[in-house]
CSV table of C-alpha atoms in Angstrom, one decimal:
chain,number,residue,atom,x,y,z
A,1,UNK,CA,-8.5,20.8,-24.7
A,2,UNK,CA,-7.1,17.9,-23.1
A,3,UNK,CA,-8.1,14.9,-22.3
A,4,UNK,CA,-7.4,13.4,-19.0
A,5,UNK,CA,-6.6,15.5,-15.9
A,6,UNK,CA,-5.4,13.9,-13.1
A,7,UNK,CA,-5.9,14.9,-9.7
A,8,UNK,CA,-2.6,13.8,-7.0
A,9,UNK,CA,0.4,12.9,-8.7
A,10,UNK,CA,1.7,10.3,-6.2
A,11,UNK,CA,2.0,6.0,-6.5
A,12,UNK,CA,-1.5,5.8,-8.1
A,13,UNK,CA,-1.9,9.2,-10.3
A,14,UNK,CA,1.4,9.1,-11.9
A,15,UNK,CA,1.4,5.1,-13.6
A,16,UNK,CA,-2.1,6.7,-14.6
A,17,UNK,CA,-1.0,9.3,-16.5
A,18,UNK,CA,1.7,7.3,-17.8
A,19,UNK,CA,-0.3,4.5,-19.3
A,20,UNK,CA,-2.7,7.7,-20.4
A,21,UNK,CA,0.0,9.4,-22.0
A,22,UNK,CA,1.6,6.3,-23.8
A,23,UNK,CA,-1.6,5.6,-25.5
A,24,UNK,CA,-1.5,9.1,-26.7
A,25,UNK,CA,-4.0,10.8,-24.5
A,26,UNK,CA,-3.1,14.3,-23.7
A,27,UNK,CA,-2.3,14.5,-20.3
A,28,UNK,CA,-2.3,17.6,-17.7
A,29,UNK,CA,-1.3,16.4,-14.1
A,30,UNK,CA,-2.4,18.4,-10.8
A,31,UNK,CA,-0.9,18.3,-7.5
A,32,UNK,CA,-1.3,21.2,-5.1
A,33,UNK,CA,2.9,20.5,-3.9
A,34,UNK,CA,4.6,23.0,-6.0
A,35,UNK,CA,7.8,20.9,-5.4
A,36,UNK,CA,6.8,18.0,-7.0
A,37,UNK,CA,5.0,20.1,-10.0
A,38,UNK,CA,7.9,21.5,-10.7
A,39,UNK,CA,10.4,18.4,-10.4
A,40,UNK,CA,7.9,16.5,-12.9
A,41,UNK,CA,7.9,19.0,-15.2
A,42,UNK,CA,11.7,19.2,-14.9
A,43,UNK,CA,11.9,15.5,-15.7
A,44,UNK,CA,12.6,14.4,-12.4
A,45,UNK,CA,10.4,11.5,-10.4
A,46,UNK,CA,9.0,11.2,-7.1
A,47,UNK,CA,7.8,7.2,-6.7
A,48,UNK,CA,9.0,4.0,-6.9
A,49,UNK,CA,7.3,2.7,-10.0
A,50,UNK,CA,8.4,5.8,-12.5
A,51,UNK,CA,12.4,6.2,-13.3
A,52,UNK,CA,13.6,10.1,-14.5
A,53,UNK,CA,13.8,8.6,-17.8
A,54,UNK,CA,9.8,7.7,-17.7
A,55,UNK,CA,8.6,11.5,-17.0
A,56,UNK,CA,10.9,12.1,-19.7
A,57,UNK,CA,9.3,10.2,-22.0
A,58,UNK,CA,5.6,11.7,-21.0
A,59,UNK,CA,7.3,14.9,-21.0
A,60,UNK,CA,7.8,14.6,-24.7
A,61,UNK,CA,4.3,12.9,-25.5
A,62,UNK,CA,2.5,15.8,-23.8
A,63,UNK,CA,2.5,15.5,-20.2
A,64,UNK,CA,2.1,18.6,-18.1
A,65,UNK,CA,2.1,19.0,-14.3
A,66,UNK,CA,0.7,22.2,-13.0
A,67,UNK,CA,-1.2,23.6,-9.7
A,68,UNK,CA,-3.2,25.9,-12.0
A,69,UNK,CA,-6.8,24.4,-11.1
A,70,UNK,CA,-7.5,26.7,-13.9
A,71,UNK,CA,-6.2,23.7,-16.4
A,72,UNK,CA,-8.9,21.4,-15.3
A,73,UNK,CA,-11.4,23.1,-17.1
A,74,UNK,CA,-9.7,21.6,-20.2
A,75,UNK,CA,-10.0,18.3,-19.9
A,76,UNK,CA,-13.0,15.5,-20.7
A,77,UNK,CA,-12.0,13.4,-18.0
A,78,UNK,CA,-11.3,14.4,-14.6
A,79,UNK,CA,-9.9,11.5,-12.3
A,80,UNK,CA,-9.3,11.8,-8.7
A,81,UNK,CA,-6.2,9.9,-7.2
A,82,UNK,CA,-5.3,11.6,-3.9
A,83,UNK,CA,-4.6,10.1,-0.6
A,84,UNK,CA,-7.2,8.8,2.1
A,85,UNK,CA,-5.8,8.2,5.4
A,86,UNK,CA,-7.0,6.7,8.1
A,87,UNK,CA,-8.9,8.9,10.4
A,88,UNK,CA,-8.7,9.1,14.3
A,89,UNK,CA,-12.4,7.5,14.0
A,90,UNK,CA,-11.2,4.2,11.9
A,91,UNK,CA,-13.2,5.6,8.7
A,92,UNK,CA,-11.0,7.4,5.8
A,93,UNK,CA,-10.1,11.0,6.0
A,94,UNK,CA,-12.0,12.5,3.3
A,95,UNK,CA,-10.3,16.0,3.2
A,96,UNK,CA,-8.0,15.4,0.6
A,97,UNK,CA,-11.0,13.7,-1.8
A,98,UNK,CA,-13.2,16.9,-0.6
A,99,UNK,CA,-10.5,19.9,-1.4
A,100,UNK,CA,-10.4,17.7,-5.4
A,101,UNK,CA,-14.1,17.7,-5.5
A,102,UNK,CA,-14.0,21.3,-4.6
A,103,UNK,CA,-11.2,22.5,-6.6
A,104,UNK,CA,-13.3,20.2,-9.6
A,105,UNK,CA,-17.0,21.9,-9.1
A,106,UNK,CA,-14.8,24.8,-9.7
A,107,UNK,CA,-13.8,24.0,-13.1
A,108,UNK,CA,-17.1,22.1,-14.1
A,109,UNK,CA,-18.7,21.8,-17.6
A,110,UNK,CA,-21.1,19.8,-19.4
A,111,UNK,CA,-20.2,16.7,-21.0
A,112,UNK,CA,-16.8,15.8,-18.2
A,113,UNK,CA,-15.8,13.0,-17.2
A,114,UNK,CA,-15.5,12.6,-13.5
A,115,UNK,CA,-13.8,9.4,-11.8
A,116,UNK,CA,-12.8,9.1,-8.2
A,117,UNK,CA,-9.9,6.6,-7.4
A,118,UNK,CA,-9.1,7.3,-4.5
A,119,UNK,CA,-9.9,4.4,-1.6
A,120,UNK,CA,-13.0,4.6,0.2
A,121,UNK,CA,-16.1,3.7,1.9
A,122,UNK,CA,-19.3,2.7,0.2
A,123,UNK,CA,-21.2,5.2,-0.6
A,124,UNK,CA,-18.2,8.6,-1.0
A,125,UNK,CA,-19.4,8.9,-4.8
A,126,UNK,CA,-22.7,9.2,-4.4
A,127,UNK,CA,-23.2,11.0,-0.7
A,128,UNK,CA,-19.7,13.2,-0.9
A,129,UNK,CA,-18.6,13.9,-4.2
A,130,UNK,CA,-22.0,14.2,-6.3
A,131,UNK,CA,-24.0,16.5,-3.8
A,132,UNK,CA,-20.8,18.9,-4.4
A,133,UNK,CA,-20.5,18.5,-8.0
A,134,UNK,CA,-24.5,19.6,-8.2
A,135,UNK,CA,-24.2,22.2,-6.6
A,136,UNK,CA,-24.6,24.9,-9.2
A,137,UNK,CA,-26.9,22.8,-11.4
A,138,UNK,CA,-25.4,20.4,-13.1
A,139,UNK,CA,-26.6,17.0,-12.9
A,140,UNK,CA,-24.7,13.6,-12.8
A,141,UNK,CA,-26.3,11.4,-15.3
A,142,UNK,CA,-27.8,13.9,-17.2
A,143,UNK,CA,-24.8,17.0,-17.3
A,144,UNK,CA,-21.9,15.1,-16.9
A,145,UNK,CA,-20.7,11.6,-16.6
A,146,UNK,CA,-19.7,10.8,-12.6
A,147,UNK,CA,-18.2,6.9,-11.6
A,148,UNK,CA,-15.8,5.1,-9.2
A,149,UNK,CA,-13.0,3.1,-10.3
A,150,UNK,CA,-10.8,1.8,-7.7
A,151,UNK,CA,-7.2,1.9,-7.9
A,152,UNK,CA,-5.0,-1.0,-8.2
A,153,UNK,CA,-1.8,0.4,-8.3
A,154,UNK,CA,1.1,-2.2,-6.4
A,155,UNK,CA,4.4,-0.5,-6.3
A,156,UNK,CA,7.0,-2.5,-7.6
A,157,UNK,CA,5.3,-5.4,-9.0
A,158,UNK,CA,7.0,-5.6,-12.4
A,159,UNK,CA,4.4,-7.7,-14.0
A,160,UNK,CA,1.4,-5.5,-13.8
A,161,UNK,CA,0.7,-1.9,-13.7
A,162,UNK,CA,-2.0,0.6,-14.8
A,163,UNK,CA,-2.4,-0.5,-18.6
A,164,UNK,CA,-3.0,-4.8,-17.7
A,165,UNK,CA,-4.6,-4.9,-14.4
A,166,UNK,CA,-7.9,-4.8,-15.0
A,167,UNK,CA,-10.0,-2.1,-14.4
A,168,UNK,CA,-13.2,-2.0,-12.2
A,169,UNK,CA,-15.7,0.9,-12.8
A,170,UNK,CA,-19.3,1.6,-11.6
A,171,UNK,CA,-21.4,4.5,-12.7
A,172,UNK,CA,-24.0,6.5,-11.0
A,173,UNK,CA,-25.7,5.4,-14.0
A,174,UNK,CA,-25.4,3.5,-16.9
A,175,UNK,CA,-24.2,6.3,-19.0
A,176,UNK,CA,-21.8,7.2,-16.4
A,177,UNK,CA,-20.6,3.4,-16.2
A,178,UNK,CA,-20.3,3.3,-20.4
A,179,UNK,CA,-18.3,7.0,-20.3
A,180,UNK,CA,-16.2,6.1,-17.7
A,181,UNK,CA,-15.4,2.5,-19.4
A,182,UNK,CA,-14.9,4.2,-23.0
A,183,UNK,CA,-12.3,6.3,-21.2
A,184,UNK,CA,-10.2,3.8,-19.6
A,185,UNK,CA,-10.8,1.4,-22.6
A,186,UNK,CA,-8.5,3.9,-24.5
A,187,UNK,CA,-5.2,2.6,-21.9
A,188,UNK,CA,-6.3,-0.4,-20.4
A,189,UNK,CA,-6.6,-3.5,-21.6
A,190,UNK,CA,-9.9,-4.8,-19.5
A,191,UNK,CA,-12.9,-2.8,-18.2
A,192,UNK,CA,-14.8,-4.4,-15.7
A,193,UNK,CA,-18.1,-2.6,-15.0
A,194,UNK,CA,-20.2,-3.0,-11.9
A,195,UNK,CA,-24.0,-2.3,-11.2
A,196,UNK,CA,-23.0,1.0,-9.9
A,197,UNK,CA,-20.6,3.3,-7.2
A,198,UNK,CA,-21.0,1.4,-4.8
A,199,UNK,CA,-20.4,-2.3,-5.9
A,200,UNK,CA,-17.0,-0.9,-7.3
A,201,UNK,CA,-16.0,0.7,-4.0
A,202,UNK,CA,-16.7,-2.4,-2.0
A,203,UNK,CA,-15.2,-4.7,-5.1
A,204,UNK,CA,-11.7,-2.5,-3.6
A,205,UNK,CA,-12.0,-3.1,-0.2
A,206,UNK,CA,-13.2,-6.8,-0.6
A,207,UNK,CA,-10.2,-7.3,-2.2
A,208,UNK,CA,-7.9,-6.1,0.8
A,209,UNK,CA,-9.9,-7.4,3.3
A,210,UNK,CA,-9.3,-11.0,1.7
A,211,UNK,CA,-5.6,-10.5,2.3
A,212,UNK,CA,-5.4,-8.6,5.3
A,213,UNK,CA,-7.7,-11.7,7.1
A,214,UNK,CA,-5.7,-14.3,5.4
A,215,UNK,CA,-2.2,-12.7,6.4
A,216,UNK,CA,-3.7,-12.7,9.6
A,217,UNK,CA,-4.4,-16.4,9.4
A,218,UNK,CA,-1.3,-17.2,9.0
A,219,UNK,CA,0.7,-14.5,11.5
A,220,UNK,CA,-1.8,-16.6,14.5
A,221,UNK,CA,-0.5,-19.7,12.5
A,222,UNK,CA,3.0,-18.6,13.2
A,223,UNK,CA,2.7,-18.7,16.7
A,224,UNK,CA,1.1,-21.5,17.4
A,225,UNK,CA,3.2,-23.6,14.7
A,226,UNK,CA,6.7,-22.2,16.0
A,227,UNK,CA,5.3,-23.8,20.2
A,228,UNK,CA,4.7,-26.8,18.8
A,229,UNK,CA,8.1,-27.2,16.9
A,230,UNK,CA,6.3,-26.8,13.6
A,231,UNK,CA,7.7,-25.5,10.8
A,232,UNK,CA,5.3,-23.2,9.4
A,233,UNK,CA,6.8,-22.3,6.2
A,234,UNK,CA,7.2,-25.8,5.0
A,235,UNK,CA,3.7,-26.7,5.6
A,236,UNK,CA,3.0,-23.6,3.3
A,237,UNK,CA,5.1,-25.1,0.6
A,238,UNK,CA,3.5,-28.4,1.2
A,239,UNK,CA,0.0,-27.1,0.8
A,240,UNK,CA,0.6,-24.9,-2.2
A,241,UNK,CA,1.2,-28.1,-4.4
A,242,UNK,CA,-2.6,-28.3,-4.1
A,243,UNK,CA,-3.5,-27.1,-7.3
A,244,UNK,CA,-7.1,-25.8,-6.4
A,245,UNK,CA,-8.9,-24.4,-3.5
A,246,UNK,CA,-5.7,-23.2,-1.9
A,247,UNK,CA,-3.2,-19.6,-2.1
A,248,UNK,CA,-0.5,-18.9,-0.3
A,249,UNK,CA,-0.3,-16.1,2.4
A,250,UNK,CA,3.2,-15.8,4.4
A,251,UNK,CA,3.7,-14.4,8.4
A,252,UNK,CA,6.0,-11.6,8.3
A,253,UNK,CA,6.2,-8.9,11.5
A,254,UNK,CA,3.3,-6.6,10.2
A,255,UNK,CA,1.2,-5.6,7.3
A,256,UNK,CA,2.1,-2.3,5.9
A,257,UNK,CA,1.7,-0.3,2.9
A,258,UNK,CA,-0.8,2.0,1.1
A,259,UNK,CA,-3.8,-0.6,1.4
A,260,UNK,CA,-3.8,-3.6,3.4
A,261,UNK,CA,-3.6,-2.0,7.0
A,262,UNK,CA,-5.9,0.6,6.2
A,263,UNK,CA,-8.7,-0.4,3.4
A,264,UNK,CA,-10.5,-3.1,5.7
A,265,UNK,CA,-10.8,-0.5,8.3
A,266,UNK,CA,-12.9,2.0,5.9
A,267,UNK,CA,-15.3,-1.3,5.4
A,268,UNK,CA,-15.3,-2.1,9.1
A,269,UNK,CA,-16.1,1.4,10.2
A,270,UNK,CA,-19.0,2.0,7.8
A,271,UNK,CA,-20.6,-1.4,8.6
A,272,UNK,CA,-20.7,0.0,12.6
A,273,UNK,CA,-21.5,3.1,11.9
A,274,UNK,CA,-24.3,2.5,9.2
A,275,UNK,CA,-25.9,-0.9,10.6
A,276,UNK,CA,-24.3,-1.0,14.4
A,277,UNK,CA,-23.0,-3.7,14.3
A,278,UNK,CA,-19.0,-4.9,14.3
A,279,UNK,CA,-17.3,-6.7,11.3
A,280,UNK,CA,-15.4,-9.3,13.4
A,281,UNK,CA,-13.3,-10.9,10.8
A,282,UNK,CA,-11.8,-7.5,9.5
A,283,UNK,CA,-11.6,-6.4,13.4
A,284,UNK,CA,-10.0,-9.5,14.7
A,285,UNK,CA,-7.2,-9.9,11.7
A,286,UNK,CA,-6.4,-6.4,12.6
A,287,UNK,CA,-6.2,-7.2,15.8
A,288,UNK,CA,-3.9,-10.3,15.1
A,289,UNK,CA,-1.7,-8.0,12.8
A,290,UNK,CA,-1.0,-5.4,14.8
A,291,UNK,CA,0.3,-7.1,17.4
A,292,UNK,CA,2.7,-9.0,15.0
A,293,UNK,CA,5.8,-6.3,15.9
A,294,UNK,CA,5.4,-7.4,19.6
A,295,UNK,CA,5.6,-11.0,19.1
A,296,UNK,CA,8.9,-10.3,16.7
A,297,UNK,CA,10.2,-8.2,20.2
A,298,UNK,CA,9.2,-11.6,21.8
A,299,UNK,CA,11.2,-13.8,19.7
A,300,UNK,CA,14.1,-11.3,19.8
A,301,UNK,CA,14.0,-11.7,23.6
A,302,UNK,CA,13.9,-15.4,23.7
A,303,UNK,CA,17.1,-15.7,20.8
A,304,UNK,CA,19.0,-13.4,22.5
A,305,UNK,CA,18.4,-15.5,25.8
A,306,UNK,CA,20.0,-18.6,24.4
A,307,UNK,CA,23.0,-16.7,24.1
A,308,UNK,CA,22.7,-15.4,28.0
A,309,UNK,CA,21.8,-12.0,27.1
A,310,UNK,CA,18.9,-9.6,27.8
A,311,UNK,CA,17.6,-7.0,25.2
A,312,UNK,CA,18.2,-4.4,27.5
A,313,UNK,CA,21.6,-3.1,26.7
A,314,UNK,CA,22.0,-5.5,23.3
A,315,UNK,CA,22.6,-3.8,19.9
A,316,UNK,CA,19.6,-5.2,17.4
A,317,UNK,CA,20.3,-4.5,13.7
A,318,UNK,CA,17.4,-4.0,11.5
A,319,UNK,CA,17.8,-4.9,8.1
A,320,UNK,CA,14.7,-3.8,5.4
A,321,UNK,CA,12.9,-1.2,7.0
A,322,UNK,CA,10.0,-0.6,3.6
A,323,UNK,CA,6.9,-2.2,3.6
A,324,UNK,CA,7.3,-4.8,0.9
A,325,UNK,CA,10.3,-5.5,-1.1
A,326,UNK,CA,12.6,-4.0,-3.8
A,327,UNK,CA,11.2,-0.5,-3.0
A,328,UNK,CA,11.9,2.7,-1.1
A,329,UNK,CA,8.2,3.4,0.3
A,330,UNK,CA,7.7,3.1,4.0
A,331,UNK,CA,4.3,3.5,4.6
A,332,UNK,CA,3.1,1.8,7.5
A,333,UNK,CA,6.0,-0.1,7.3
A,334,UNK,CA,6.3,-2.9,10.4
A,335,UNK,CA,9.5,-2.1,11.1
A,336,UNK,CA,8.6,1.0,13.2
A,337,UNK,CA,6.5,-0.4,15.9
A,338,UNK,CA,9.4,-2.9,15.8
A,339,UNK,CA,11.5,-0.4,16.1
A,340,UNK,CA,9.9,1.4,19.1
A,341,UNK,CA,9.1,-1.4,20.8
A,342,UNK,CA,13.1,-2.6,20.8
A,343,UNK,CA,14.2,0.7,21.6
A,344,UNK,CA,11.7,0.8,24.9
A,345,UNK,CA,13.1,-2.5,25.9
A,346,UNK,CA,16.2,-1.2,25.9
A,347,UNK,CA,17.6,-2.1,22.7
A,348,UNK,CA,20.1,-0.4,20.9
A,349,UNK,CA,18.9,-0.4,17.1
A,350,UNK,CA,20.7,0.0,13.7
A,351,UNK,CA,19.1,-0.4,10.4
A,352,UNK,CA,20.5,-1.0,6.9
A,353,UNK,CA,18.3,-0.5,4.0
A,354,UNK,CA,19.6,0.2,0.2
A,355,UNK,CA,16.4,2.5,-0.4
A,356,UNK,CA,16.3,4.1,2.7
A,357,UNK,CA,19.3,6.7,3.3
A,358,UNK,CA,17.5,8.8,6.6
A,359,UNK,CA,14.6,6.2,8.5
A,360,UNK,CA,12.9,9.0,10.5
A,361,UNK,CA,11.1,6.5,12.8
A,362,UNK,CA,11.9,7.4,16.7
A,363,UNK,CA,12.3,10.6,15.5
A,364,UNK,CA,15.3,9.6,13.2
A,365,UNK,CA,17.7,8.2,16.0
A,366,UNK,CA,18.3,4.9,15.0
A,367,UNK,CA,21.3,5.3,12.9
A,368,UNK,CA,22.0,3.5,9.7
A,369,UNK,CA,24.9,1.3,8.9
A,370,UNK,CA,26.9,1.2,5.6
A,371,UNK,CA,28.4,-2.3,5.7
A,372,UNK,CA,25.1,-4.5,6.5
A,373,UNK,CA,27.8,-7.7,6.9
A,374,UNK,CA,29.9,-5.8,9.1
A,375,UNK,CA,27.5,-4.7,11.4
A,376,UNK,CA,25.3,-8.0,11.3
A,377,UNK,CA,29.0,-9.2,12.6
A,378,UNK,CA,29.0,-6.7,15.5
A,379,UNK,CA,25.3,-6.8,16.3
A,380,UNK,CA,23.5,-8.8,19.3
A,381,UNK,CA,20.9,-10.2,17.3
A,382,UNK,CA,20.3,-9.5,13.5
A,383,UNK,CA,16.3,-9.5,12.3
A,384,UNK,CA,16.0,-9.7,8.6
A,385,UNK,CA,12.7,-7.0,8.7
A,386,UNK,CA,12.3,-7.0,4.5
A,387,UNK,CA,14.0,-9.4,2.3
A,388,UNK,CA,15.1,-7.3,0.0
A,389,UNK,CA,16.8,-9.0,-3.5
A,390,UNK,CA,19.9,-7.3,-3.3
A,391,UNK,CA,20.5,-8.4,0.2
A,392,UNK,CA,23.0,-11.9,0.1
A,393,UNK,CA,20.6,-13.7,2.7
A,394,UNK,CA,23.5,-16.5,3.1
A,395,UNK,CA,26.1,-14.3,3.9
A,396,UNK,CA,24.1,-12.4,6.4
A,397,UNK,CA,23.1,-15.7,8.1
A,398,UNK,CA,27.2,-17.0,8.5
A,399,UNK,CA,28.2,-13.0,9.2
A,400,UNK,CA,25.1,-13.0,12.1
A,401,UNK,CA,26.2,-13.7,15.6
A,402,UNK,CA,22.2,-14.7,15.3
A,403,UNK,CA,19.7,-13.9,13.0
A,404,UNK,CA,15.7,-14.0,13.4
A,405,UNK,CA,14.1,-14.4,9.6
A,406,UNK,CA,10.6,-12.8,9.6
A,407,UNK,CA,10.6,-13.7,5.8
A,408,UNK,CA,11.1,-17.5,6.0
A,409,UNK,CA,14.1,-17.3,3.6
A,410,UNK,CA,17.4,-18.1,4.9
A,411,UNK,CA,17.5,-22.0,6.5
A,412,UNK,CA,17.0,-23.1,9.9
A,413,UNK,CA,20.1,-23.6,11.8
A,414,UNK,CA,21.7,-23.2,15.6
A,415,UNK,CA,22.3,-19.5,15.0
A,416,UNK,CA,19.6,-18.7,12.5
A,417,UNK,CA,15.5,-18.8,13.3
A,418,UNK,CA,12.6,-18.3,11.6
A,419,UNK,CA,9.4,-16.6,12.6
């Protein structure tokens, strides 16, 4: 017997099993890629937030990957961590969660554990994943233990990962709430239980939509601030000195990542599809930030026309092309609609990024540069995309024929602006 299983071994399921494994839970990972089974179980990792050395180490305090749904049988705690894309409809695509719940029912004995992770809309534990789970006559609450926890995984943040971000967890009953806590309470340092399923899967998307509307704020603040020859990023830093009733949100040329662009969308779409009618806040800030990669095409136009030259026909050099700093993940990165939109102004467009050797955005035929300097030298117009820490943001500026700073980081000067 084990006792966690975890279900998708990407960004969320692997710091998981890690903080699992460390605390000396025995661990059996699932993932129905055989690639990435067998590179774990050779050592070797897949995401940001894990180094070779880190499988390693849960290699030798237990950890095992396998595709064997067979293994799940063994284990007291199931947890599901596997993706949920948007679907063409706005709401999440499910299949993923529904082929674990499947592949779990399976596998299913008295007395389990069963935690879903993965992002969703209100209501998935109860409506989608119990009714399956039931099926052969077992019963949640009564059988076996059944709860939500969202997942709060942020690649790259150095600070805090699975074992001291506190973890939110809601039962389909109480028992289910107090199993599912007693797990988690063995790795993470806080357990926050809700009144049930539900209030934890909204707790998750409340939490994104607060950002993605305040990033938004500021993105139509950018706009209007940069017209009226105000700078934007200094009235940030001026009102941050407040010590209450104020947090920081920055413009940049996009949201993009795991969460912020898609999360509010799963809360919007099941408020018009259950009550009929719209969540204007989440529908208008994604409104506001989707549009953000245009406006940057906008800006690129107007700097390159102080130098006399049109877009069409200039070389544009792309530099950060991830979603957030410091990392190689490109999910919904920015930088592709950016990218696309440049190209079909007739832009040619280079990119540098030290975690990304082959960008296949356009279809992988904008074409990478070695020497970022060098070709920030050469290029029409440089736009600093992602800020990543290894990139000398002071160099780039004097080497830039002109640079465009969607980060706020390098300072204002006849050859250098800021979003």
């Amino acid at each position: 017997m084990v006792d966690a299983a975890v279900i998708g071994l990407g960004y969320v399921g692997m710091p998981l099993a890690q903080a699992a494994s460390r605390a000396g839970l025995s661990v059996v990972g699932f993932d129905i890629d055989t690639s990435v089974v067998a590179d774990l179980n050779a050592g070797i990792s897949h995401v940001d937030d894990l180094q070779d050395r880190d499988v390693a180490e849960m290699l030798a305090l237990g950890f095992s990957a396998t595709s064997d749904p067979g293994r799940l049988s063994e284990a007291d705690a199931i947890v599901i961590c596997v993706p949920t894309p948007l679907a063409d409809d706005g709401g999440p695509d499910l299949r993923h969660v529904e082929a674990a719940v499947a592949t779990i029912a399976a596998q299913l004995r008295p007395g389990m554990v069963v935690i879903l992770e993965s992002t969703t809309y209100p209501g998935t534990t109860d409506e989608v994943v119990r009714p399956v789970l039931e099926a052969d006559g077992l019963i949640a609450g009564r059988d076996f233990h059944l709860a939500f926890s969202p997942e709060r995984i942020d690649p790259g943040n150095r600070e805090y990962g699975a074992k001291n971000t506190p973890k939110v967890v809601g039962g389909h009953t109480q028992a289910c709430t107090d199993a599912a806590a007693a797990f988690y309470g063995r790795f993470v340092d806080t357990v926050v239980p809700t009144r049930g399923t539900r209030e934890a899967e909204t707790a998750k998307l409340l939490e994104n939509t607060y950002r993605h509307i305040n990033i938004a704020l500021v993105n139509e603040m950018a706009r209007f601030c940069h017209d009226l020859g105000i700078d934007l990023w200094d009235v940030i830093a001026a009102a941050r000195t407040k010590p209450f009733g104020f947090q920081a949100f920055y413009p940049g040329p996009g949201v993009g990542g795991h969460c912020i662009p898609i999360d509010p969308n799963y809360l919007s779409h099941s408020v018009r599809a259950r009550l009929g009618y719209p969540f204007r806040f989440v529908e208008l800030a994604q409104e506001i930030n989707s549009t953000m990669p245009g406006y940057v095409v906008r800006r690129a136009q107007d700097a390159l026309n102080d130098d006399a030259k049109a877009l069409k026909g200039s070389t544009v050099l792309l530099l950060g092309v991830t979603y957030k700093p410091d990392i190689a993940d490109e999910r919904e990165s920015p930088a592709v609609p950016l990218a696309r939109q440049l190209v079909a102004h007739g832009a040619t467009v280079l990119y540098h990024d030290p975690y990304v050797e082959d960008w296949r955005a356009l279809g992988g035929e904008i074409k990478r540069v070695d020497d970022p300097l060098a070709a920030a030298e050469d290029a029409d117009l440089t736009i600093l995309v992602q800020n990543h820490s290894g990139y000398d943001v002071a160099a780039l500026a004097d080497a830039a024929r002109r640079l465009l700073d969607t980060r706020g980081v390098v300072p204002v000067n006849e050859r250098v602006q800021r979003l």
